Structures are given as C-alpha cells and as structure tokens.
Amino acid sequence: LKLVWLKPVYYSQVLGAACQHSPYRPSTLAAMGHAYKHRQTRAQLINWLWYYENDAFWTELHAAARPPWHQFANRIKREWAKHGWNEHDLRFLDNKQHCVFVWQQLNKSY
C-alpha cells in the first residue's frame, strides 16, 4: 500500500505574486472556495484509490459503480473513514457527476 499526500497549495502560489498585496488574499487552503477544495480532495482520493489493494473492496466497488451512485459513494466513504480520514471530506461524492468522474479516472489505462 503506497500512500501519497498532496502538498497543500496556497492562494499566492496559484495566482502569483501580483495578488500578495491585496488585503483580501486568503492565506491558506482553508480559505479557498469549496469547489477548489473538492478538486484537491478528489485528486487525493483518486491517487489513494489508484494504489489501494483490497480485493473485497474493489469487488464491492465494481458492483456499486452504476446508478444509483449513492451506493458507490457510500462504499468509498466507509473505506476512507476506516483508514482514519474524515468521511465528511468526501461529501462531494453525493453528486453523481463526481462519482462518475472518479470511476472513469480509475478505469483509465496509462
């Protein structure tokens, strides 16, 4: 099992030095919008799943990878929480388009 953590990205790194003098510049990832945080967490989730080895999990996930997508989302959330991460971080999976995107990314061959 190989876990890879994504390095936090700060607002100034994204927008460059030009925004550093703005009084409205948030200083951390926590101040970013929810869509940005969801994309970061989704990337971390896909990276984690890509290297995750648990045959029972993959069998169940494959069976759940169809409408209704909430079964797919719940299976991933349970596994995520079992490894000590916050299940609430994956609330974006309540949207079926995110579930479909995650499944498509996992089934890509590189």
PDB file of C-alpha atoms in Angstrom:
ATOM      1  CA  LEU A   1       0.000   0.000   0.000  1.00  0.00           C
ATOM      2  CA  LYS A   2       1.539   3.269  -1.090  1.00  0.00           C
ATOM      3  CA  LEU A   3       0.008   6.487   0.199  1.00  0.00           C
ATOM      4  CA  VAL A   4       0.916   9.742  -1.433  1.00  0.00           C
ATOM      5  CA  TRP A   5      -0.195  13.030   0.102  1.00  0.00           C
ATOM      6  CA  LEU A   6      -0.688  16.099  -1.987  1.00  0.00           C
ATOM      7  CA  LYS A   7       1.183  19.178  -0.860  1.00  0.00           C
ATOM      8  CA  PRO A   8      -1.184  21.993   0.193  1.00  0.00           C
ATOM      9  CA  VAL A   9      -1.411  24.775  -2.339  1.00  0.00           C
ATOM     10  CA  TYR A  10      -1.576  28.335  -1.123  1.00  0.00           C
ATOM     11  CA  TYR A  11      -3.560  31.076  -2.792  1.00  0.00           C
ATOM     12  CA  SER A  12      -0.453  33.133  -3.537  1.00  0.00           C
ATOM     13  CA  GLN A  13       1.108  30.178  -5.369  1.00  0.00           C
ATOM     14  CA  VAL A  14      -1.964  29.804  -7.554  1.00  0.00           C
ATOM     15  CA  LEU A  15      -2.371  33.449  -8.502  1.00  0.00           C
ATOM     16  CA  GLY A  16       1.256  34.506  -8.297  1.00  0.00           C
ATOM     17  CA  ALA A  17       2.989  37.383  -6.584  1.00  0.00           C
ATOM     18  CA  ALA A  18       0.681  40.030  -8.071  1.00  0.00           C
ATOM     19  CA  CYS A  19      -2.054  39.291  -5.538  1.00  0.00           C
ATOM     20  CA  GLN A  20       0.198  39.333  -2.467  1.00  0.00           C
ATOM     21  CA  HIS A  21      -0.545  42.973  -1.711  1.00  0.00           C
ATOM     22  CA  SER A  22      -4.304  42.529  -1.739  1.00  0.00           C
ATOM     23  CA  PRO A  23      -5.911  42.888   1.711  1.00  0.00           C
ATOM     24  CA  TYR A  24      -8.431  40.185   0.696  1.00  0.00           C
ATOM     25  CA  ARG A  25      -5.878  37.463  -0.063  1.00  0.00           C
ATOM     26  CA  PRO A  26      -6.647  34.322   1.972  1.00  0.00           C
ATOM     27  CA  SER A  27      -3.536  32.773   3.437  1.00  0.00           C
ATOM     28  CA  THR A  28      -4.312  29.056   3.405  1.00  0.00           C
ATOM     29  CA  LEU A  29      -6.188  26.342   1.580  1.00  0.00           C
ATOM     30  CA  ALA A  30      -8.894  26.500   4.259  1.00  0.00           C
ATOM     31  CA  ALA A  31      -9.911  29.924   2.963  1.00  0.00           C
ATOM     32  CA  MET A  32     -10.343  28.673  -0.609  1.00  0.00           C
ATOM     33  CA  GLY A  33     -13.770  28.016  -2.113  1.00  0.00           C
ATOM     34  CA  HIS A  34     -15.471  24.664  -1.753  1.00  0.00           C
ATOM     35  CA  ALA A  35     -15.081  23.750  -5.441  1.00  0.00           C
ATOM     36  CA  TYR A  36     -11.305  24.171  -5.228  1.00  0.00           C
ATOM     37  CA  LYS A  37     -11.143  22.077  -2.054  1.00  0.00           C
ATOM     38  CA  HIS A  38     -13.312  19.394  -3.663  1.00  0.00           C
ATOM     39  CA  ARG A  39     -10.973  19.190  -6.671  1.00  0.00           C
ATOM     40  CA  GLN A  40      -7.962  18.867  -4.349  1.00  0.00           C
ATOM     41  CA  THR A  41      -9.626  16.160  -2.248  1.00  0.00           C
ATOM     42  CA  ARG A  42     -10.883  14.365  -5.358  1.00  0.00           C
ATOM     43  CA  ALA A  43      -7.342  14.269  -6.739  1.00  0.00           C
ATOM     44  CA  GLN A  44      -6.065  12.910  -3.415  1.00  0.00           C
ATOM     45  CA  LEU A  45      -8.856  10.302  -3.356  1.00  0.00           C
ATOM     46  CA  ILE A  46      -8.138   9.111  -6.904  1.00  0.00           C
ATOM     47  CA  ASN A  47      -4.429   8.920  -6.135  1.00  0.00           C
ATOM     48  CA  TRP A  48      -5.125   6.908  -2.991  1.00  0.00           C
ATOM     49  CA  LEU A  49      -7.542   4.550  -4.754  1.00  0.00           C
ATOM     50  CA  TRP A  50      -5.145   4.063  -7.654  1.00  0.00           C
ATOM     51  CA  TYR A  51      -2.655   2.343  -5.316  1.00  0.00           C
ATOM     52  CA  TYR A  52      -5.173   0.767  -2.925  1.00  0.00           C
ATOM     53  CA  GLU A  53      -5.073  -3.017  -2.840  1.00  0.00           C
ATOM     54  CA  ASN A  54      -8.066  -4.723  -1.277  1.00  0.00           C
ATOM     55  CA  ASP A  55      -9.808  -7.279  -3.483  1.00  0.00           C
ATOM     56  CA  ALA A  56     -13.036  -7.319  -1.458  1.00  0.00           C
ATOM     57  CA  PHE A  57     -13.286  -3.520  -1.655  1.00  0.00           C
ATOM     58  CA  TRP A  58     -12.734  -3.486  -5.418  1.00  0.00           C
ATOM     59  CA  THR A  59     -15.316  -6.231  -5.962  1.00  0.00           C
ATOM     60  CA  GLU A  60     -17.908  -4.293  -3.966  1.00  0.00           C
ATOM     61  CA  LEU A  61     -16.987  -1.008  -5.636  1.00  0.00           C
ATOM     62  CA  HIS A  62     -17.277  -2.511  -9.103  1.00  0.00           C
ATOM     63  CA  ALA A  63     -20.746  -3.854  -8.245  1.00  0.00           C
ATOM     64  CA  ALA A  64     -21.800  -0.421  -6.918  1.00  0.00           C
ATOM     65  CA  ALA A  65     -20.452   1.526  -9.918  1.00  0.00           C
ATOM     66  CA  ARG A  66     -23.838   2.153 -11.530  1.00  0.00           C
ATOM     67  CA  PRO A  67     -26.987   4.117 -10.795  1.00  0.00           C
ATOM     68  CA  PRO A  68     -27.946   4.787  -8.068  1.00  0.00           C
ATOM     69  CA  TRP A  69     -24.481   6.187  -7.419  1.00  0.00           C
ATOM     70  CA  HIS A  70     -25.010   6.748  -3.687  1.00  0.00           C
ATOM     71  CA  GLN A  71     -24.002   3.107  -3.071  1.00  0.00           C
ATOM     72  CA  PHE A  72     -20.701   3.756  -4.848  1.00  0.00           C
ATOM     73  CA  ALA A  73     -20.144   6.933  -2.813  1.00  0.00           C
ATOM     74  CA  ASN A  74     -21.012   5.263   0.493  1.00  0.00           C
ATOM     75  CA  ARG A  75     -18.614   2.374  -0.169  1.00  0.00           C
ATOM     76  CA  ILE A  76     -15.735   4.752  -0.840  1.00  0.00           C
ATOM     77  CA  LYS A  77     -16.620   6.888   2.203  1.00  0.00           C
ATOM     78  CA  ARG A  78     -16.655   3.830   4.500  1.00  0.00           C
ATOM     79  CA  GLU A  79     -13.252   2.692   3.281  1.00  0.00           C
ATOM     80  CA  TRP A  80     -11.865   6.247   3.558  1.00  0.00           C
ATOM     81  CA  ALA A  81     -13.108   6.531   7.156  1.00  0.00           C
ATOM     82  CA  LYS A  82     -11.775   3.068   8.037  1.00  0.00           C
ATOM     83  CA  HIS A  83      -8.274   4.356   7.315  1.00  0.00           C
ATOM     84  CA  GLY A  84      -8.678   7.319   9.652  1.00  0.00           C
ATOM     85  CA  TRP A  85      -9.626  10.079   7.252  1.00  0.00           C
ATOM     86  CA  ASN A  86     -12.651  12.308   7.664  1.00  0.00           C
ATOM     87  CA  GLU A  87     -15.629  10.941   5.753  1.00  0.00           C
ATOM     88  CA  HIS A  88     -17.096  14.454   5.552  1.00  0.00           C
ATOM     89  CA  ASP A  89     -14.248  15.456   3.225  1.00  0.00           C
ATOM     90  CA  LEU A  90     -15.829  13.259   0.555  1.00  0.00           C
ATOM     91  CA  ARG A  91     -19.244  14.934   0.646  1.00  0.00           C
ATOM     92  CA  PHE A  92     -18.720  15.966  -2.993  1.00  0.00           C
ATOM     93  CA  LEU A  93     -19.416  12.314  -3.879  1.00  0.00           C
ATOM     94  CA  ASP A  94     -23.068  12.954  -3.031  1.00  0.00           C
ATOM     95  CA  ASN A  95     -23.184  14.462  -6.532  1.00  0.00           C
ATOM     96  CA  LYS A  96     -23.431  11.671  -9.098  1.00  0.00           C
ATOM     97  CA  GLN A  97     -21.239  13.507 -11.626  1.00  0.00           C
ATOM     98  CA  HIS A  98     -18.330  13.338  -9.190  1.00  0.00           C
ATOM     99  CA  CYS A  99     -18.889   9.607  -8.686  1.00  0.00           C
ATOM    100  CA  VAL A 100     -18.920   9.021 -12.431  1.00  0.00           C
ATOM    101  CA  PHE A 101     -15.754  11.109 -12.844  1.00  0.00           C
ATOM    102  CA  VAL A 102     -13.927   9.166 -10.097  1.00  0.00           C
ATOM    103  CA  TRP A 103     -14.974   5.842 -11.647  1.00  0.00           C
ATOM    104  CA  GLN A 104     -13.849   6.974 -15.102  1.00  0.00           C
ATOM    105  CA  GLN A 105     -10.476   8.099 -13.753  1.00  0.00           C
ATOM    106  CA  LEU A 106      -9.946   4.778 -12.001  1.00  0.00           C
ATOM    107  CA  ASN A 107     -10.698   2.850 -15.184  1.00  0.00           C
ATOM    108  CA  LYS A 108      -8.263   4.772 -17.372  1.00  0.00           C
ATOM    109  CA  SER A 109      -5.276   2.809 -18.535  1.00  0.00           C
ATOM    110  CA  TYR A 110      -1.988   4.669 -18.616  1.00  0.00           C
TER     111      TYR A 110
END
